[in-house]
mmCIF file of C-alpha atoms and ligand atoms in Angstrom:
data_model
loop_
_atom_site.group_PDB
_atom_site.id
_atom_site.type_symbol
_atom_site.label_atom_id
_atom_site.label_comp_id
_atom_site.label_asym_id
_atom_site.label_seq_id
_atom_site.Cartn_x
_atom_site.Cartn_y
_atom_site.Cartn_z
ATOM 1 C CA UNK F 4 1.876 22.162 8.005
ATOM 2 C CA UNK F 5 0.336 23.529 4.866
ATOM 3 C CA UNK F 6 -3.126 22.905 3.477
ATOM 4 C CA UNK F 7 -4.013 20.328 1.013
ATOM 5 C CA UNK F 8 -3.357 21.097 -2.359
ATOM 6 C CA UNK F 9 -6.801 22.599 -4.091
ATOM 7 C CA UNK F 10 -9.372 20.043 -5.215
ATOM 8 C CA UNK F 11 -9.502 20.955 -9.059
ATOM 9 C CA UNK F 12 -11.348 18.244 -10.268
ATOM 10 C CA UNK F 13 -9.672 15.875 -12.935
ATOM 11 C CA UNK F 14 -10.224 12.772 -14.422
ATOM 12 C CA UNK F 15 -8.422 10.397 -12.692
ATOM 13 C CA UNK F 16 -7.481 6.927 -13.533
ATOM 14 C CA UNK F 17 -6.150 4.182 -10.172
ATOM 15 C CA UNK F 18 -4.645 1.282 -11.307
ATOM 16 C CA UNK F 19 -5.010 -1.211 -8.452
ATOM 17 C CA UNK F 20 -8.900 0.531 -7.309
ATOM 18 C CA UNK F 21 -9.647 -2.161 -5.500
ATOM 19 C CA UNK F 22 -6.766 -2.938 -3.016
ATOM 20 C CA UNK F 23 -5.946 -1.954 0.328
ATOM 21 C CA UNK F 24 -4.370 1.674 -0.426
ATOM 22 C CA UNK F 25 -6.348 2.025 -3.492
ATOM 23 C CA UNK F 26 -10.011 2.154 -2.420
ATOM 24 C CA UNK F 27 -9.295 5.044 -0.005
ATOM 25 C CA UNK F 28 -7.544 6.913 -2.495
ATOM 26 C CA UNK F 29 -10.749 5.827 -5.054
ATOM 27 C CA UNK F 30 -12.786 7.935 -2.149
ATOM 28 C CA UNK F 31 -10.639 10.631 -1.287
ATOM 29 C CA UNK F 32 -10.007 11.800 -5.318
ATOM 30 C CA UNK F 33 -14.170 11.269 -5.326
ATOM 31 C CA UNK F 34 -14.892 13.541 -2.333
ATOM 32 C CA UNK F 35 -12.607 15.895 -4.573
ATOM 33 C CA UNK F 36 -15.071 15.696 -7.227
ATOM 34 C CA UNK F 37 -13.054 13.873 -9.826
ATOM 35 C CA UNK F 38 -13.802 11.240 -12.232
ATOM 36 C CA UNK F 39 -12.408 8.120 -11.435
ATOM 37 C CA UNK F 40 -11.848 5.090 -13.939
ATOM 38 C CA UNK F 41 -10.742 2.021 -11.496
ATOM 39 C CA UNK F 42 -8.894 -1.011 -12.309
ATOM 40 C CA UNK F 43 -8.022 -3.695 -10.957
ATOM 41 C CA UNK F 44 -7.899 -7.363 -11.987
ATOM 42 C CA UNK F 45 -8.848 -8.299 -8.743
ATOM 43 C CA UNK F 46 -6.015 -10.436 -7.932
ATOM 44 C CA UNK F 47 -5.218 -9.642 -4.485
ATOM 45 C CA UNK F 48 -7.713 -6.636 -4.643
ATOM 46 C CA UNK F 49 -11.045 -7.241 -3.867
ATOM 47 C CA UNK F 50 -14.298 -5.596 -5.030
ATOM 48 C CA UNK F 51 -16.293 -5.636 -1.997
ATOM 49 C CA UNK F 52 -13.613 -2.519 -0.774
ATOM 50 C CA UNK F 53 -15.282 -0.478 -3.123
ATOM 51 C CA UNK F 54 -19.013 -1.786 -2.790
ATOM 52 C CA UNK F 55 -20.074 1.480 -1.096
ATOM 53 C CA UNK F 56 -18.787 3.177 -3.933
ATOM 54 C CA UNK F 57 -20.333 1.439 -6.510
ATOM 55 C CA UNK F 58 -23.829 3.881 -7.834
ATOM 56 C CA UNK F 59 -21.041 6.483 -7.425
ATOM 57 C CA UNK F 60 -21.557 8.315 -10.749
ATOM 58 C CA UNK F 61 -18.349 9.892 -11.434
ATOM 59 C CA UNK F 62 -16.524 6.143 -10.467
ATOM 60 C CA UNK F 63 -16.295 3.581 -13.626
ATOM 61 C CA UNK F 64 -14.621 0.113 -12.622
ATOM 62 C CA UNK F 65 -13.236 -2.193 -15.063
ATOM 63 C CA UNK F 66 -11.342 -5.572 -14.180
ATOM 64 C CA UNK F 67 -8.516 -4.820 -15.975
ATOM 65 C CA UNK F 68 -4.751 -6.180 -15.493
ATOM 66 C CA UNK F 69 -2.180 -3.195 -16.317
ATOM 67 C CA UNK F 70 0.232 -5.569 -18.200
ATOM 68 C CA UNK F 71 -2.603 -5.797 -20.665
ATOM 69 C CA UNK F 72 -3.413 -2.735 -23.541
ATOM 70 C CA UNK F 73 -5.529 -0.235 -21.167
ATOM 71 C CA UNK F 74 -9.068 0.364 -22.211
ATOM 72 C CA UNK F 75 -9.697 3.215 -24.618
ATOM 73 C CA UNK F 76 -10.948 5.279 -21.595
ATOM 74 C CA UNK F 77 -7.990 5.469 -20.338
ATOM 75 C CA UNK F 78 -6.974 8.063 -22.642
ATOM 76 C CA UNK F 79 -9.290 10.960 -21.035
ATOM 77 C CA UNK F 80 -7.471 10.569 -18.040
ATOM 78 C CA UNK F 81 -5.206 13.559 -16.905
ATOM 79 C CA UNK F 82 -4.064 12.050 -13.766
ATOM 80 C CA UNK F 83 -2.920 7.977 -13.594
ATOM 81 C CA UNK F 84 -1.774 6.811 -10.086
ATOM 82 C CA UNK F 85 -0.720 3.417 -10.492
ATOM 83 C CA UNK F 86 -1.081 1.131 -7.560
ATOM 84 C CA UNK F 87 -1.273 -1.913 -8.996
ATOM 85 C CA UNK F 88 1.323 -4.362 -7.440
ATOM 86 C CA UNK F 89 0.401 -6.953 -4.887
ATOM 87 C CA UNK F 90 2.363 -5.573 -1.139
ATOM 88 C CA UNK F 91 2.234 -8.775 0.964
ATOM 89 C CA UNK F 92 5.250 -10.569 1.440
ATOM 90 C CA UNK F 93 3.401 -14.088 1.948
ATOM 91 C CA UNK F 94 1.189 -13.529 -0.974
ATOM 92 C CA UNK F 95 3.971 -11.617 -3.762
ATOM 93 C CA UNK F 96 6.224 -14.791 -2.926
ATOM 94 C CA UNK F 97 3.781 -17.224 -4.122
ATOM 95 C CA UNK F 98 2.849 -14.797 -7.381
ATOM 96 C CA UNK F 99 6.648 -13.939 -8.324
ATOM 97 C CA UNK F 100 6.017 -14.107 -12.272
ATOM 98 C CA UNK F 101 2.637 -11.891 -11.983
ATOM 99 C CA UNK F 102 4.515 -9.678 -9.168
ATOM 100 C CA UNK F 103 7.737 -8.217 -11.161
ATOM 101 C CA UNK F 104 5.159 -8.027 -14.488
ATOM 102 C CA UNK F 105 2.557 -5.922 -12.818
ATOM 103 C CA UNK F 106 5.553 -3.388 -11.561
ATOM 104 C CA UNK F 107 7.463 -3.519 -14.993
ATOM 105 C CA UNK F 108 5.073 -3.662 -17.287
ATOM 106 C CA UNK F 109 2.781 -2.276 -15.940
ATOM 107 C CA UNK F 110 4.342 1.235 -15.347
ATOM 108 C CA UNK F 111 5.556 0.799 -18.921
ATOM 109 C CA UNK F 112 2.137 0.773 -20.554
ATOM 110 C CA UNK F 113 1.251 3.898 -18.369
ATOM 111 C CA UNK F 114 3.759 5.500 -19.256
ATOM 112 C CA UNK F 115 3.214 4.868 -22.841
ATOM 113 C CA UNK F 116 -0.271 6.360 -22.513
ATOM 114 C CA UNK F 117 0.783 9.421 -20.313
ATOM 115 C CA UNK F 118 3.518 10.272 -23.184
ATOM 116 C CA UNK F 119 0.823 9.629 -25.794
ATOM 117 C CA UNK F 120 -1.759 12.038 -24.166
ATOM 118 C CA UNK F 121 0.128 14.028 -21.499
ATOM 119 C CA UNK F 122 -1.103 12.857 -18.678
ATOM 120 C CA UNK F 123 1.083 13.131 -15.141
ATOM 121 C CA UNK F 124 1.621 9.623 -13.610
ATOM 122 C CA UNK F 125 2.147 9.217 -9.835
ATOM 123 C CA UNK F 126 3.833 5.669 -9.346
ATOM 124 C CA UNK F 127 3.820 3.653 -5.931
ATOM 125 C CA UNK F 128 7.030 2.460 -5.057
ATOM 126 C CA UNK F 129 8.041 1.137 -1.412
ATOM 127 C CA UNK F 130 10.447 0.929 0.926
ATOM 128 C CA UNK F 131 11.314 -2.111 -0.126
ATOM 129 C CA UNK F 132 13.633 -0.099 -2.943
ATOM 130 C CA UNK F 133 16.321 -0.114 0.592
ATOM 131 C CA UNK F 134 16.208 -3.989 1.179
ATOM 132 C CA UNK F 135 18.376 -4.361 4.295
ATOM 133 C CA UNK F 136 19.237 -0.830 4.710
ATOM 134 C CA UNK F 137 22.533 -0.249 5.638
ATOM 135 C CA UNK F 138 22.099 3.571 6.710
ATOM 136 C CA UNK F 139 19.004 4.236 8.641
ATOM 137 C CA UNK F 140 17.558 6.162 8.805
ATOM 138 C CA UNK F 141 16.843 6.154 5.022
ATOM 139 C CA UNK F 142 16.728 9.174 2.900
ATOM 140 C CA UNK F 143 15.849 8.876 -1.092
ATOM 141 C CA UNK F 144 19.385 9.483 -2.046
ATOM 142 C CA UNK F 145 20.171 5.949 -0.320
ATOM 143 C CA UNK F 146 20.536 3.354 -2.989
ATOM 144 C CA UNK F 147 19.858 0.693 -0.970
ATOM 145 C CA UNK F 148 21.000 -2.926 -0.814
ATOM 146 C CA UNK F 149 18.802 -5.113 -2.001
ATOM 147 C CA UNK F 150 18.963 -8.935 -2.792
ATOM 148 C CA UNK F 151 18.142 -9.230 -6.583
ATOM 149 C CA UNK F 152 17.715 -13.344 -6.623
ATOM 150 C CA UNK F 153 15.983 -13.741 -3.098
ATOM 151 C CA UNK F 154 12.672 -14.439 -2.378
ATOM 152 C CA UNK F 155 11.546 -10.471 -2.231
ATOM 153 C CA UNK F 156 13.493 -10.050 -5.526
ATOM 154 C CA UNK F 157 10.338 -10.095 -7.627
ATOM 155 C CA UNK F 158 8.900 -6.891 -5.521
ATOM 156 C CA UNK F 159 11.839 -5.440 -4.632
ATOM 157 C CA UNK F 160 13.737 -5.343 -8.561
ATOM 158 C CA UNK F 161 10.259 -4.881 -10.254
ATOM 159 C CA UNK F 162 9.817 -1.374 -8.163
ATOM 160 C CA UNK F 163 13.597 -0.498 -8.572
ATOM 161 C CA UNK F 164 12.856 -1.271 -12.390
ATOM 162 C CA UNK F 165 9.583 0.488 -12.343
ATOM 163 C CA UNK F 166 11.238 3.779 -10.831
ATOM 164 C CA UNK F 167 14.045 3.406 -13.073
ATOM 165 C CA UNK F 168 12.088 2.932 -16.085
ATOM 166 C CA UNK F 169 9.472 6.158 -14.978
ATOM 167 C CA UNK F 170 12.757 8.675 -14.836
ATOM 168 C CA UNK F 171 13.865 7.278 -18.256
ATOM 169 C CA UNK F 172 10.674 8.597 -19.491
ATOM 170 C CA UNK F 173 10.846 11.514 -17.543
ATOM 171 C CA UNK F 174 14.330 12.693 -18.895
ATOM 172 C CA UNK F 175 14.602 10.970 -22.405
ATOM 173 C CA UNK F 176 10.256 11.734 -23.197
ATOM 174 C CA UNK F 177 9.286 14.519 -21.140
ATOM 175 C CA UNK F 178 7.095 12.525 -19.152
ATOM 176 C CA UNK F 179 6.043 14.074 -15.974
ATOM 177 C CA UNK F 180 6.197 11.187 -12.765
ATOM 178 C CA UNK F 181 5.877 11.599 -9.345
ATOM 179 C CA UNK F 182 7.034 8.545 -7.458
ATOM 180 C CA UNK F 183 6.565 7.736 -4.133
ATOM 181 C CA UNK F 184 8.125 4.974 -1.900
ATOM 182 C CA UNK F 185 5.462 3.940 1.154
ATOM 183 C CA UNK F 186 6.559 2.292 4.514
ATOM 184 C CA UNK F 187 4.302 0.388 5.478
ATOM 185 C CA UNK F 188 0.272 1.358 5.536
ATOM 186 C CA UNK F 189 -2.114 0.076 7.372
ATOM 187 C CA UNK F 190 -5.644 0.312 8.160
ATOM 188 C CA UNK F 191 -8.836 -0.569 7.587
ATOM 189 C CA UNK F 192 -9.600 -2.926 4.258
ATOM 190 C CA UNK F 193 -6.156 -4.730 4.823
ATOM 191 C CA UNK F 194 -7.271 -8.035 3.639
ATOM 192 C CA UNK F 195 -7.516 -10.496 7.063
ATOM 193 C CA UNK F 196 -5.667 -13.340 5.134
ATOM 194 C CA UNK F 197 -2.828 -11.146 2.900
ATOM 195 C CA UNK F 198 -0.242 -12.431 5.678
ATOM 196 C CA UNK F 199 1.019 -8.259 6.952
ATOM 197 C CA UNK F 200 1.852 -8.268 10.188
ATOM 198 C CA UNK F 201 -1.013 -5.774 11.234
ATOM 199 C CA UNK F 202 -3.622 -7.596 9.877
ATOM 200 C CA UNK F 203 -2.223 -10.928 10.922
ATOM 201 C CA UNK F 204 -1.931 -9.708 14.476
ATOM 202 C CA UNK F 205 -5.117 -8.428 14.320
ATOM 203 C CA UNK F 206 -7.118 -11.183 13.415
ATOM 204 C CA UNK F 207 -4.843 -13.452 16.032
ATOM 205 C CA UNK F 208 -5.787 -11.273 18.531
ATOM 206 C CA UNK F 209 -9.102 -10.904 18.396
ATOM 207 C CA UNK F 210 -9.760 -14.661 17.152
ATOM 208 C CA UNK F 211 -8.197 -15.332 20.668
ATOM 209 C CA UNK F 212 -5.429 -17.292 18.653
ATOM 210 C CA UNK F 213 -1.914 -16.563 19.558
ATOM 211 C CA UNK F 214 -0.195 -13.814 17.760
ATOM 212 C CA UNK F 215 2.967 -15.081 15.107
ATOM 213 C CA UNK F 216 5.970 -13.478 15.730
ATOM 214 C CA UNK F 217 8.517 -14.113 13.423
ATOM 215 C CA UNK F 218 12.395 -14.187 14.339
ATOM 216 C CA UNK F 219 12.514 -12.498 17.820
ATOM 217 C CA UNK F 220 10.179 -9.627 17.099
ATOM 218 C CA UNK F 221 12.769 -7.057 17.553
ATOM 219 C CA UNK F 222 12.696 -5.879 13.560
ATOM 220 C CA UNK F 223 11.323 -2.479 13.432
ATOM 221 C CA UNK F 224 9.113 -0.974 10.718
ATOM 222 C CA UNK F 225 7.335 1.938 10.707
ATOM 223 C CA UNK F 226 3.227 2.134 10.322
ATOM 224 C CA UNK F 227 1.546 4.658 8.741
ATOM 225 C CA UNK F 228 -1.811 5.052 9.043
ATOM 226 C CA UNK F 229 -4.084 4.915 5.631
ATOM 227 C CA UNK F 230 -5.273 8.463 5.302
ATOM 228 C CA UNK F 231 -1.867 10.122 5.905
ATOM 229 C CA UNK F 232 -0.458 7.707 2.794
ATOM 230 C CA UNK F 233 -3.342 8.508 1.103
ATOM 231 C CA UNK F 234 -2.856 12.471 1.842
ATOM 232 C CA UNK F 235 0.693 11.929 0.945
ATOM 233 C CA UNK F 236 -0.326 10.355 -2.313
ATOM 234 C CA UNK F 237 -2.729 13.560 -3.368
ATOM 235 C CA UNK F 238 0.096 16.271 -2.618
ATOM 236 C CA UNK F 239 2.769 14.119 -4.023
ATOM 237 C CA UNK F 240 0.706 14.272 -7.455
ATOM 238 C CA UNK F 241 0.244 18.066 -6.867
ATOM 239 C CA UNK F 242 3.599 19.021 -5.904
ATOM 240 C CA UNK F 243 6.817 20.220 -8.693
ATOM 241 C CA UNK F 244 8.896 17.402 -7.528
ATOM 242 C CA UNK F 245 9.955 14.644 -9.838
ATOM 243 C CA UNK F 246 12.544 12.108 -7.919
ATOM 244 C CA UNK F 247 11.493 9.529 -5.482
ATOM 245 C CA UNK F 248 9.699 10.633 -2.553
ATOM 246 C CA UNK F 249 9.307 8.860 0.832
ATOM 247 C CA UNK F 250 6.195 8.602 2.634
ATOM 248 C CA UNK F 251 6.165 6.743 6.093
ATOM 249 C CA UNK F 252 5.676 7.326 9.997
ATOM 250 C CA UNK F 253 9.124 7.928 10.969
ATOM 251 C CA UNK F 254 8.481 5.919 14.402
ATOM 252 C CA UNK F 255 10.063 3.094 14.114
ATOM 253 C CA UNK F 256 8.526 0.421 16.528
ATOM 254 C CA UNK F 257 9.760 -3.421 16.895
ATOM 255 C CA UNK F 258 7.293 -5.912 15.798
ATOM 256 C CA UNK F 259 6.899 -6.911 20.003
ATOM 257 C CA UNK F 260 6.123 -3.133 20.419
ATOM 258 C CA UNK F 261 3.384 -3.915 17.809
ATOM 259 C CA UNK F 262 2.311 -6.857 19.609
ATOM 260 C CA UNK F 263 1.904 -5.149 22.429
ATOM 261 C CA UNK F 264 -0.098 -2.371 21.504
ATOM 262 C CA UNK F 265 -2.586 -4.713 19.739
ATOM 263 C CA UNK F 266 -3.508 -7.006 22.256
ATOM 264 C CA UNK F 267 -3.986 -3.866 24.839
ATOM 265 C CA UNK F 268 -5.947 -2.208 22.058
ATOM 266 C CA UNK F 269 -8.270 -5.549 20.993
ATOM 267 C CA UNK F 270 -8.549 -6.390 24.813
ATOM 268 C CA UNK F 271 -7.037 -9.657 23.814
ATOM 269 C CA UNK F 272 -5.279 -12.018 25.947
ATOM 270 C CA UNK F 273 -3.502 -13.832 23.079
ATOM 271 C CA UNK F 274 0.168 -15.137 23.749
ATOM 272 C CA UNK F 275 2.851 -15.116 21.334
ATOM 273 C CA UNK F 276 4.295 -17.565 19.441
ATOM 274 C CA UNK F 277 7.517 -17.007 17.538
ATOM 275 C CA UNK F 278 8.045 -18.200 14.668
ATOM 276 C CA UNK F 279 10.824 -18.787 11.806
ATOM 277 C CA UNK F 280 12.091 -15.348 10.605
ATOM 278 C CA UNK F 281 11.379 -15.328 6.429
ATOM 279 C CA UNK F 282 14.273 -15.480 4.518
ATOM 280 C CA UNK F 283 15.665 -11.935 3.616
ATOM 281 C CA UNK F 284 13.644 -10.016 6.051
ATOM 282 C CA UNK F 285 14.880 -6.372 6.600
ATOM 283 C CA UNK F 286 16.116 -5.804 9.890
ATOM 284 C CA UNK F 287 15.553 -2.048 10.557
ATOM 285 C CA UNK F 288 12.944 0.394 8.094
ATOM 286 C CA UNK F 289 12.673 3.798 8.862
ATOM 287 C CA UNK F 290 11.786 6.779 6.335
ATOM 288 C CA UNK F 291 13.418 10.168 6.707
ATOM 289 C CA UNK F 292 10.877 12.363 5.859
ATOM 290 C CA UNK F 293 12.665 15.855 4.945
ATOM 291 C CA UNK F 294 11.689 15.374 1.443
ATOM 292 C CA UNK F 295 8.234 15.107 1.875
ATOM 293 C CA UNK F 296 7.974 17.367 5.011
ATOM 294 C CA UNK F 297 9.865 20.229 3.221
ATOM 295 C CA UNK F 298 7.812 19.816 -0.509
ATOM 296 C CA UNK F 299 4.319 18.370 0.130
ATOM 297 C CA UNK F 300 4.131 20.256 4.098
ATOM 298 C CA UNK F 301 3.437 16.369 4.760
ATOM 299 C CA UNK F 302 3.888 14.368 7.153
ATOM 300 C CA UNK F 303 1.897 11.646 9.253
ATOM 301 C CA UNK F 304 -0.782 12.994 11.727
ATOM 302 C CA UNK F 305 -2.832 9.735 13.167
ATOM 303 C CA UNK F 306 -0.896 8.297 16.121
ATOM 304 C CA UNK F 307 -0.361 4.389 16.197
ATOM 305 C CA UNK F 308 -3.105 3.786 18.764
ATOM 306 C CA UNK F 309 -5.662 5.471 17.455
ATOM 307 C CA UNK F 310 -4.896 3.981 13.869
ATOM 308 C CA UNK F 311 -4.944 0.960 15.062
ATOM 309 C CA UNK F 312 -7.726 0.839 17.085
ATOM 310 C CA UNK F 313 -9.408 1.770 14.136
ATOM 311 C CA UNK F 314 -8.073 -1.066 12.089
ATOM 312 C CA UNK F 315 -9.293 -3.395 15.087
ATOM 313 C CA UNK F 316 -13.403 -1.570 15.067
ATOM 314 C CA UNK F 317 -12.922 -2.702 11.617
ATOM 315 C CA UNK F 318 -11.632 -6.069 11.321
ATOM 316 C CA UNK F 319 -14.159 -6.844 14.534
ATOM 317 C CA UNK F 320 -16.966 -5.494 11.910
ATOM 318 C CA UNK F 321 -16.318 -7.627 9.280
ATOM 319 C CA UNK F 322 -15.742 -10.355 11.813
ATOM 320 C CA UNK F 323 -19.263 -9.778 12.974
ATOM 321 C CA UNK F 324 -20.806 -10.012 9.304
ATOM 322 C CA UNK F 325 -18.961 -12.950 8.180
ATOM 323 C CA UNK F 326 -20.265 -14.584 11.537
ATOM 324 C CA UNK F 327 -24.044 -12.940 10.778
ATOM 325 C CA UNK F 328 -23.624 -14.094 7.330
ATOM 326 C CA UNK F 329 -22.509 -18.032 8.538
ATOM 327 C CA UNK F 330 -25.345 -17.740 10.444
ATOM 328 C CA UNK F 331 -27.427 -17.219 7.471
ATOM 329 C CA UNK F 332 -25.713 -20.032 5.466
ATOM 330 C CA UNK F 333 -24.513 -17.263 2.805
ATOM 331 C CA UNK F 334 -20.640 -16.443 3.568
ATOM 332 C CA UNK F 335 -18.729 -16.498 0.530
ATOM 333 C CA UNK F 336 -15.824 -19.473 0.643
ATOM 334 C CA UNK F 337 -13.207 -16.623 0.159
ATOM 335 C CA UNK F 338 -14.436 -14.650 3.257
ATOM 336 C CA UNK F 339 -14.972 -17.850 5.090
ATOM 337 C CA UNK F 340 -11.553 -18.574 4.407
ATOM 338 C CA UNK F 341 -9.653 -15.749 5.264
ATOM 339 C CA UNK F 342 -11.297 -14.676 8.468
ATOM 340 C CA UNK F 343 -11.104 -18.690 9.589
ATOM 341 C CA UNK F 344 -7.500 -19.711 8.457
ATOM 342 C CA UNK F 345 -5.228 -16.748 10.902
HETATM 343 N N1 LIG V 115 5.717 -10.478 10.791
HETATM 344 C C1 LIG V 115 5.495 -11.115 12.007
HETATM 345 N N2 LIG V 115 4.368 -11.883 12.134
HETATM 346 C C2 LIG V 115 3.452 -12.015 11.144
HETATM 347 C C3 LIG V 115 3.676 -11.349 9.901
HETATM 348 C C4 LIG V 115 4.830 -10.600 9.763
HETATM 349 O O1 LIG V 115 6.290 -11.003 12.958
HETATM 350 O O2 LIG V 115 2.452 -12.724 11.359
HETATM 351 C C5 LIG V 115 6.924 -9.638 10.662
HETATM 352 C C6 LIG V 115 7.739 -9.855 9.385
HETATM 353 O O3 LIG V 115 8.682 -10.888 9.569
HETATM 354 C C7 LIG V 115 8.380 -8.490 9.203
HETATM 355 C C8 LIG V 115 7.362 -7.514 9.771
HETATM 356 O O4 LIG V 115 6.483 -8.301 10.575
HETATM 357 O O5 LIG V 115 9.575 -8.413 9.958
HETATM 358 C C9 LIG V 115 6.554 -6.799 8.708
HETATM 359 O O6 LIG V 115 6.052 -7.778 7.827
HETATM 360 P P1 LIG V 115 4.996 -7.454 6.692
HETATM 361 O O7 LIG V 115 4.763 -8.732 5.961
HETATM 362 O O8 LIG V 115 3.803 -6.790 7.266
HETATM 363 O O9 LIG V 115 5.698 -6.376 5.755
HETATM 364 P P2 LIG V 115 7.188 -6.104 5.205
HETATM 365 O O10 LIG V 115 7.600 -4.826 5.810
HETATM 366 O O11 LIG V 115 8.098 -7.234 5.615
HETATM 367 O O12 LIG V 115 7.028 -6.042 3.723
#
């Protein structure tokens, strides 16, 4: 594999700081000495992910939703990864409207701004571009079959609009995109109540609950571990490579295999209970990884067990302070509510 791409230091702007994905890649781009300006409107991110960050001087937050004009700082930045999208399933389905606007119009106004100043945009797409892939496993040059009125529509079309509507720019304005399509992430600062299946399981199994399988549990995805995304992210923006680029673990494991490995891993004794399978949920997701492999020297280095034993140290951690916290009388309802409702 080749090294990481050389830390010159930029200023940076992350739209969607404070989610899952976003807060690493907040840290990472800081430990690279740039300037970060973070937004977020804090609708499925959360600001505690970046507390440790916050007397960080060369990080600025503002709340900001993308579909909105961006702040006037915006325009220093030479660097604009947009994140902002909400990725759960459960929680995009409840927030359709808000879901397709962040991806469409939000990639339009940063693509505005990076024609208006020059700045190189890396958008997040997913995996979800495939819908129920039909060739697997899937390369970028799939197109995918996708269900544009079901429930996933307003994820699914919104990131096959934003992608669309970044290589418009690119060939018609001379805007230069990166875009990447992630299977799956996982890790620590998945929120416990966002409905994933890793954090769900997670927070079943170590609650002593029983752990919700949907359908029959033998789906596969494919978990990648936060800090290879997030490395995959940072070369992606680096790289001379414009088209759609996949970044996933390309071991594909059922959702019983998953099951499995958490309740070993948690030393839980939870049982499973299966449950209805959601309405348009893929059967089979699997990234072929030439792409990426062959232009970024990428590809995913942290094993499933040891990512998710991580995960589990640190959903048991904030288990632990929202119990300390109870305790005290001084857990937040929102905290209270997520770690009690799984
Ligand atoms: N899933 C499950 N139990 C849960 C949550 C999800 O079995 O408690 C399944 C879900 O039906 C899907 C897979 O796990 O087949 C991954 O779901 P997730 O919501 O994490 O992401 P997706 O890849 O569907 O966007």
């Amino acid at each position: 594999m080749k090294n990481p791409p050389s830390a010159t230091p930029h200023a940076v702007l992350v739209a969607g700081a404070a989610g899952f994905l976003g807060s690493h890649l907040c840290e990472r781009l800081l430990e690279r000495g740039c300037r970060v300006l973070a937004l977020d409107d804090l609708s499925s991110g959360d600001l505690q992910h970046l507390e440790h960050l916050r007397r960080h001087p060369a990080l600025r937050f503002v709340r900001h939703d993308i579909t909105e004009p961006l702040p006037t700082e915006a325009r220093d930045c030479e660097r604009l990864f947009n994140l902002a999208c909400p990725a759960s399933p459960a929680y995009y389905q409840r927030h359709p409207v808000a879901t397709v606007l962040s991806s469409a119009v939000g990639v339009w106004r940063l693509l505005e701004l990076a024609q208006h100043t020059g700045a190189r945009l890396l958008h997040v797409s997913t995996s979800e571009v495939y819908g129920e892939p039909q060739v697997h496993p899937q390369p970028e040059a799939y197109w995918g079959h996708v269900n544009p009125v079901g429930p996933r529509a307003c994820y699914d079309e919104g990131k096959r609009c934003a992608e669309a509507m970044c290589l418009a720019y690119a060939a018609e304005r001379g805007v230069v995109v990166r875009i990447a399509r992630l299977f799956n992430a996982y890790g620590p600062r998945l929120r416990p109540g966002d409905g994933r299946v890793v954090s769900n399981f997670i927070v079943q199994a170590l609650a002593g609950r029983p752990l919700t399988v949907y359908g029959d549990g033998l789906q596969t995805r494919s978990f990648c571990y936060v800090d290879d995304t997030v490395d995959g992210l940072l070369r992606l923006m680096d790289a001379g490579f414009t088209g759609p680029v996949n970044l996933g673990n390309p071991q594909e494991r059922t959702m019983l295999d998953l099951a499995e490995r958490v309740l070993r891993l948690a030393g839980s004794r939870s049982r499973l209970v299966f449950e209805a399978l959601p309405a348009d949920d893929p059967t089979r997701r699997c990234p072929d990884i030439t792409l990426a492999r062959h232009h970024l020297g990428w590809a995913p280095r942290v094993p499933i067990d040891e990512g998710l034993a991580r995960t589990i140290e640190y959903f048991r951690a904030l288990s632990a302070q929202a119990g300390a916290r109870r305790a005290q009388g001084s857990v937040s309802p929102s905290a209270a509510y997520s770690l009690s409702r799984l």
